[in-house]
mmCIF file of C-alpha atoms in Angstrom:
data_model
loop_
_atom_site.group_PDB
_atom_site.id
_atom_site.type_symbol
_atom_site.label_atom_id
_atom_site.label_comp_id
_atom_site.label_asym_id
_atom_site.label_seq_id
_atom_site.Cartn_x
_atom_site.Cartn_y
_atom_site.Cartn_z
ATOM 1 C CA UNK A 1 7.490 -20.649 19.930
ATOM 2 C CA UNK A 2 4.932 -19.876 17.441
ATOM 3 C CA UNK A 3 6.101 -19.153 13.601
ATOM 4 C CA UNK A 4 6.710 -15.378 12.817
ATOM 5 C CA UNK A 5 5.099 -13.978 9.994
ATOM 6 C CA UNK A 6 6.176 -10.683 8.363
ATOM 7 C CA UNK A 7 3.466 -8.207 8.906
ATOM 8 C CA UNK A 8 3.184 -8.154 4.912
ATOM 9 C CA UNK A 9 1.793 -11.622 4.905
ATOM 10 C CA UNK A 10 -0.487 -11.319 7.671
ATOM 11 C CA UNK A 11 -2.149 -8.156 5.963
ATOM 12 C CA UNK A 12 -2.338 -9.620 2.408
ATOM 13 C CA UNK A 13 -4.085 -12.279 4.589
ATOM 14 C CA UNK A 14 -6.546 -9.887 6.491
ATOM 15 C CA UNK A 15 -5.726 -11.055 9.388
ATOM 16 C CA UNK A 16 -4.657 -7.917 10.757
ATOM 17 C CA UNK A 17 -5.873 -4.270 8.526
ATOM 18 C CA UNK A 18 -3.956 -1.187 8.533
ATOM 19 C CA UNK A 19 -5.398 1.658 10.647
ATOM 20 C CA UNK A 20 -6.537 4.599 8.570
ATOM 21 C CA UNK A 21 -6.203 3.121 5.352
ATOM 22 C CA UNK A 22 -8.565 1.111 3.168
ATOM 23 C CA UNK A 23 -8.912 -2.533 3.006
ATOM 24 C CA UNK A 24 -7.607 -4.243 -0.336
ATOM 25 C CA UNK A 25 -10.907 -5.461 -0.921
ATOM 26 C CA UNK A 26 -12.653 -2.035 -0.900
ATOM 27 C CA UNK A 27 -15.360 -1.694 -3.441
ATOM 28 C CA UNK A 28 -15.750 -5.582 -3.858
ATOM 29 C CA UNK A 29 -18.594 -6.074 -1.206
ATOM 30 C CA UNK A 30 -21.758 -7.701 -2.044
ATOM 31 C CA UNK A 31 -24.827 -5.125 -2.629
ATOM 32 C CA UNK A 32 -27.038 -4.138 -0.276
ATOM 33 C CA UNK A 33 -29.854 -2.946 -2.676
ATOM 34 C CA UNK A 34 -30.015 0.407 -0.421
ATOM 35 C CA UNK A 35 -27.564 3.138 -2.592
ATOM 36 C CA UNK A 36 -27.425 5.047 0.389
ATOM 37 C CA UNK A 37 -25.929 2.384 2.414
ATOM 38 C CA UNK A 38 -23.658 1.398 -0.169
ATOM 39 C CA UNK A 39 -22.373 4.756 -0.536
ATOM 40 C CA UNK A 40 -20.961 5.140 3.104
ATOM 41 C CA UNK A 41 -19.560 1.495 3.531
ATOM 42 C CA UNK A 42 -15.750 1.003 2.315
ATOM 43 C CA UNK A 43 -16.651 -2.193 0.406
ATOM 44 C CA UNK A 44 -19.483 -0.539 -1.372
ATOM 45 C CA UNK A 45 -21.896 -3.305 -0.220
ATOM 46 C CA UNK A 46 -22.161 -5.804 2.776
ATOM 47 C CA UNK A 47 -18.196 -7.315 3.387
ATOM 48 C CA UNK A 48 -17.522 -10.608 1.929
ATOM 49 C CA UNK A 49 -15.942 -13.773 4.131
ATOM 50 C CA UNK A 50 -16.551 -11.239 7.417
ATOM 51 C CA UNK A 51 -19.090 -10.981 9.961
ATOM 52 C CA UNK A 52 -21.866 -8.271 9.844
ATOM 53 C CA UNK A 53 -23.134 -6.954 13.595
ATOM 54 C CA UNK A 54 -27.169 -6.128 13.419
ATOM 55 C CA UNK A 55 -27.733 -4.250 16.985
ATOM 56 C CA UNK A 56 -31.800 -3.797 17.431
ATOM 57 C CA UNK A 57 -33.671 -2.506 20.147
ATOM 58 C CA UNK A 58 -36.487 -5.379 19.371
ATOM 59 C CA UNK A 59 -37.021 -8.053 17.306
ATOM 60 C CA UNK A 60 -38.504 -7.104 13.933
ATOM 61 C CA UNK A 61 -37.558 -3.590 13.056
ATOM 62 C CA UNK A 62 -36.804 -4.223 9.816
ATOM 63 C CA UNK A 63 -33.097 -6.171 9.980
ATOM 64 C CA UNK A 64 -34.769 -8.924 7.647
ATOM 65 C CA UNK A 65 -36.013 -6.416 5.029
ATOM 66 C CA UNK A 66 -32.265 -4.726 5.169
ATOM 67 C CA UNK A 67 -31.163 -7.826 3.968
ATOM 68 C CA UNK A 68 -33.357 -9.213 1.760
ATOM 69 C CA UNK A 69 -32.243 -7.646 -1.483
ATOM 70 C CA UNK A 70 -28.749 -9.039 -0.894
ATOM 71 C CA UNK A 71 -30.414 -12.381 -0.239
ATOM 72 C CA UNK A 72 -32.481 -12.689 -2.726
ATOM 73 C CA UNK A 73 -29.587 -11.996 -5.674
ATOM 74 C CA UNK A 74 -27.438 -14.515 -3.828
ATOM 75 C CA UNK A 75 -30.329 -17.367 -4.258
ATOM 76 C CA UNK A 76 -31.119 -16.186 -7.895
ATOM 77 C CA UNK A 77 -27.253 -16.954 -8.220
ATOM 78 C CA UNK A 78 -27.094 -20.087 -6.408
ATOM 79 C CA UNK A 79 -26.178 -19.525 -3.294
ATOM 80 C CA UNK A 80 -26.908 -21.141 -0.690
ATOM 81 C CA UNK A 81 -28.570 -18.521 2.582
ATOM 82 C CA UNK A 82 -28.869 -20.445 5.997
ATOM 83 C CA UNK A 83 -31.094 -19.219 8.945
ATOM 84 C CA UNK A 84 -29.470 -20.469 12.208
ATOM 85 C CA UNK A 85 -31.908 -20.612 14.785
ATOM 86 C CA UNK A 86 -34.384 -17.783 14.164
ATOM 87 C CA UNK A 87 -36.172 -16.523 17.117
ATOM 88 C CA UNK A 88 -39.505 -16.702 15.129
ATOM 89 C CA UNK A 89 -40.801 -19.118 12.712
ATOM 90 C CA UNK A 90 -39.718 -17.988 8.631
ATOM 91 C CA UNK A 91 -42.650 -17.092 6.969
ATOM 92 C CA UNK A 92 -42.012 -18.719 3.270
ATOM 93 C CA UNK A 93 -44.523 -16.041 1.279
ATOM 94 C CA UNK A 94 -42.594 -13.333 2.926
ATOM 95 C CA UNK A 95 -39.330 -14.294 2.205
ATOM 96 C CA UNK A 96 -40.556 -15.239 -1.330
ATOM 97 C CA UNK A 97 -42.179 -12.311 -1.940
ATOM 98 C CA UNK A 98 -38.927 -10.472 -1.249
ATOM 99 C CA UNK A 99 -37.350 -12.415 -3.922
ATOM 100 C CA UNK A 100 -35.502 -15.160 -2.205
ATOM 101 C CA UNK A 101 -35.618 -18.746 -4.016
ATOM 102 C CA UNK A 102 -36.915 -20.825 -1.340
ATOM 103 C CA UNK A 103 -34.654 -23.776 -2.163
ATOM 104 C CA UNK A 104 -31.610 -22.214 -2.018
ATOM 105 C CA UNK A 105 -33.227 -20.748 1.730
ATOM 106 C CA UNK A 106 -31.920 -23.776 4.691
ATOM 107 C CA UNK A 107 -33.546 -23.459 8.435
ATOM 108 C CA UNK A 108 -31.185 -25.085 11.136
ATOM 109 C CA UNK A 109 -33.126 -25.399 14.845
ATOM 110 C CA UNK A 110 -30.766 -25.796 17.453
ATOM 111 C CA UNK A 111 -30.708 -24.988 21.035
ATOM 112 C CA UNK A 112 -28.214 -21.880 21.713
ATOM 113 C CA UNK A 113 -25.139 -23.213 22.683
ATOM 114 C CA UNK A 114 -25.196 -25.956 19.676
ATOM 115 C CA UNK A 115 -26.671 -23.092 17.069
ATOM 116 C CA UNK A 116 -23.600 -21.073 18.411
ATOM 117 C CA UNK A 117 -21.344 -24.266 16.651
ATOM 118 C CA UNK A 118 -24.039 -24.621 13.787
ATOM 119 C CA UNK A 119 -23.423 -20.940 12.951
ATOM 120 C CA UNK A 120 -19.995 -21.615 12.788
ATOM 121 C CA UNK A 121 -19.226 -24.676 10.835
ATOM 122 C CA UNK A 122 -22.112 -23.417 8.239
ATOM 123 C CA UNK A 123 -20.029 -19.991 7.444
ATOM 124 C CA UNK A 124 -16.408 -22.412 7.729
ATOM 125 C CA UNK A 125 -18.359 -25.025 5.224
ATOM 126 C CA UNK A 126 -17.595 -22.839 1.748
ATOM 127 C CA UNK A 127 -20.987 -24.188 0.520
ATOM 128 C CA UNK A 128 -23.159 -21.062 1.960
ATOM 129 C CA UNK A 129 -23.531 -17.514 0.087
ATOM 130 C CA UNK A 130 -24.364 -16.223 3.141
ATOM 131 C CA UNK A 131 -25.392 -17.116 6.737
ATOM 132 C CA UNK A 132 -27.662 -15.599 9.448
ATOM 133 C CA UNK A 133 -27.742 -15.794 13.059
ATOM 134 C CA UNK A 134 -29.150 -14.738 16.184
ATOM 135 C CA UNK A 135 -26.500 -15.728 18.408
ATOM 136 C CA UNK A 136 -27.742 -15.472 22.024
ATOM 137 C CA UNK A 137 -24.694 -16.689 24.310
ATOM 138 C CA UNK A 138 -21.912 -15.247 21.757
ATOM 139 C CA UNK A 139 -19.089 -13.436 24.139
ATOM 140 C CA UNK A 140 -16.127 -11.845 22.594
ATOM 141 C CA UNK A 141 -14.246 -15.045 21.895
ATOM 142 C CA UNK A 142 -17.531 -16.779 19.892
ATOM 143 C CA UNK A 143 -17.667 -13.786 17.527
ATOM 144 C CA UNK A 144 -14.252 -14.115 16.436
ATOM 145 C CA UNK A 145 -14.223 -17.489 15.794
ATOM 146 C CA UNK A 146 -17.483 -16.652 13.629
ATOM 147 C CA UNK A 147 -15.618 -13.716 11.965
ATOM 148 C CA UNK A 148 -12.633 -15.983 11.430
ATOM 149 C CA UNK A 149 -15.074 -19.155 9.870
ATOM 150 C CA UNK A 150 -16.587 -16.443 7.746
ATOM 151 C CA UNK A 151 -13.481 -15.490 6.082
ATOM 152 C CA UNK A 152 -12.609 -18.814 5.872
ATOM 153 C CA UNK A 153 -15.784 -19.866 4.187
ATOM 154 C CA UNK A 154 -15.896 -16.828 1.672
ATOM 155 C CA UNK A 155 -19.229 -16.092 3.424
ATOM 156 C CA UNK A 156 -21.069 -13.257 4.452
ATOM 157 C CA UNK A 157 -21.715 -13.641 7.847
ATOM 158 C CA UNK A 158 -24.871 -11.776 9.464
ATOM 159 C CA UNK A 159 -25.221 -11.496 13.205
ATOM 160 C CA UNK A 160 -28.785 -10.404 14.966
ATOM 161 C CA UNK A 161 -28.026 -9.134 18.370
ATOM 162 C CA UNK A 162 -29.312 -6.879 21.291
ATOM 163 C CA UNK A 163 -28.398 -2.694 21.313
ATOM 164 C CA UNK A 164 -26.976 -3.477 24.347
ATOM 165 C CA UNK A 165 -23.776 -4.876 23.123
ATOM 166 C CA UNK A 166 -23.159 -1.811 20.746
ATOM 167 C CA UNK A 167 -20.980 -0.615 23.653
ATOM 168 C CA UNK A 168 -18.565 -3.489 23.974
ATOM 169 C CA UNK A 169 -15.997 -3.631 21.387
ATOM 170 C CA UNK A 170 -16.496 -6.679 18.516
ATOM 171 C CA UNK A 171 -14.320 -8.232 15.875
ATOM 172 C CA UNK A 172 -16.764 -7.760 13.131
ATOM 173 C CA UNK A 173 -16.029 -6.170 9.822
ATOM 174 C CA UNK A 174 -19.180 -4.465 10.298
ATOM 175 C CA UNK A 175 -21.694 -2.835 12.800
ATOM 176 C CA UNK A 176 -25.230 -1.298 11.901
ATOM 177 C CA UNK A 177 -27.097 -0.128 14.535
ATOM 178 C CA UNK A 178 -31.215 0.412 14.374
ATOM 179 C CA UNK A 179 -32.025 3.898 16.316
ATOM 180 C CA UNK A 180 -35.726 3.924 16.410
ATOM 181 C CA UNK A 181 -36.406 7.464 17.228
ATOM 182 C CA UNK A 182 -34.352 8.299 13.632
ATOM 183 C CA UNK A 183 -36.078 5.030 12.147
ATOM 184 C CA UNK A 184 -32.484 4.556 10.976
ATOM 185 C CA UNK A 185 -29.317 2.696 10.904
ATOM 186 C CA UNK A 186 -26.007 3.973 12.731
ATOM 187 C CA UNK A 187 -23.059 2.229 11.766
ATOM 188 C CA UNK A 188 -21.014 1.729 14.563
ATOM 189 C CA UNK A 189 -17.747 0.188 13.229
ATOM 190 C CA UNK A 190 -16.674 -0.702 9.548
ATOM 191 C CA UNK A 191 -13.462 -2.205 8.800
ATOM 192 C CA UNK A 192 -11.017 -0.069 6.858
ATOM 193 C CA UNK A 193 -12.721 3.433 6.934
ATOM 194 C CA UNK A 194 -14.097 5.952 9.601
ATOM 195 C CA UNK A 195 -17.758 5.391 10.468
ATOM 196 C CA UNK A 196 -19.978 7.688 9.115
ATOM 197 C CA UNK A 197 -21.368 10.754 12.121
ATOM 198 C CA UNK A 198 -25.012 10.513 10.752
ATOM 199 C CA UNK A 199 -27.381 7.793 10.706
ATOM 200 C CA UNK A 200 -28.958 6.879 7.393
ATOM 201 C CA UNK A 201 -32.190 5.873 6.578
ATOM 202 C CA UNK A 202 -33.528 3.672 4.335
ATOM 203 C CA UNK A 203 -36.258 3.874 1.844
ATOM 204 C CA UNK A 204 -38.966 1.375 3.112
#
């Protein structure tokens, strides 16, 4: 039989968050560099040591920009950002351009089912400011062991996947999704508060 833990423990932990009420943490998320997004997430910012959910209709609709100011003040830091097996090649002025100190900036190319475990160990590692992915094969079971590595790692954890998964439930902290029509961002889940009913949009 598996240890008992009082329910205390496990929420000072985060392993399990009370419904209805906000997380501990609220207010301590890192910046997004978009006020408006800020304003409607409980931790003020993107959620620290949890996974973040990007659901786009297509490649290249402007997830990278969305995260570029965070990005780029973690590598002026320090930090360390790692690219898991990007779909397209990084384009180094672009990513410099929007800031980001291009030797803090790792590239790991992987073939999807070892990217999946790449993904993982780099958010469990506790050397990365922040990791992002574009996990292809991730079921159910994947993400939570990538939500679980992130909080164990202190990382932020950012996930690119399809719109079509926006209607299966997920373990991330956080869901954004990118409605095209509104050329804005819906978020779909966040940990510790209601979601907000209107999309925002985002200065470009």
């Amino acid at each position: 039989m598996g240890q008992v833990l009082p329910l205390d423990a496990l929420l000072a932990a985060r392993t399990v968050w009370h419904a209805g009420r906000g997380t501990a943490t609220a207010g301590d998320g890192e910046p997004t560099g978009m006020a408006a997004l800020d304003a409607v997430l409980p931790d003020r910012g993107w959620p620290r040591g949890a996974l973040t959910e990007l659901l786009l209709p297509a490649d290249g609709v402007g997830e990278i920009a969305l995260l570029l100011p965070a990005l780029a003040r973690m590598t002026a830091a320090g930090g360390r950002v790692v690219l898991v097996d990007p779909p397209y090649i990084a384009y180094a002025p672009a990513w410099q351009a929007g800031g980001v100190d291009l030797a803090r900036l790792e590239i790991v190319v992987a073939p999807p089912r070892d990217a999946l475990w790449a993904f993982e160990q780099c958010l469990r590692s506790g050397a990365c400011a922040a990791v992002l992915g574009w996990p292809r094969t991730a079921d159910d079971r994947a993400l939570r062991r990538l939500q679980v590595a992130a909080d164990a790692g202190d990382c932020c954890a950012f996930a690119v996947r399809d719109r079509r998964h926006a209607v299966n439930a997920s373990p991330a902290a956080l869901r954004l999704e990118y409605l095209p029509a509104d050329d804005a961002w819906q978020v779909r889940k966040c940990r510790g508060a209601q979601p907000p009913a209107r999309p925002i949009r985002l200065a470009h």
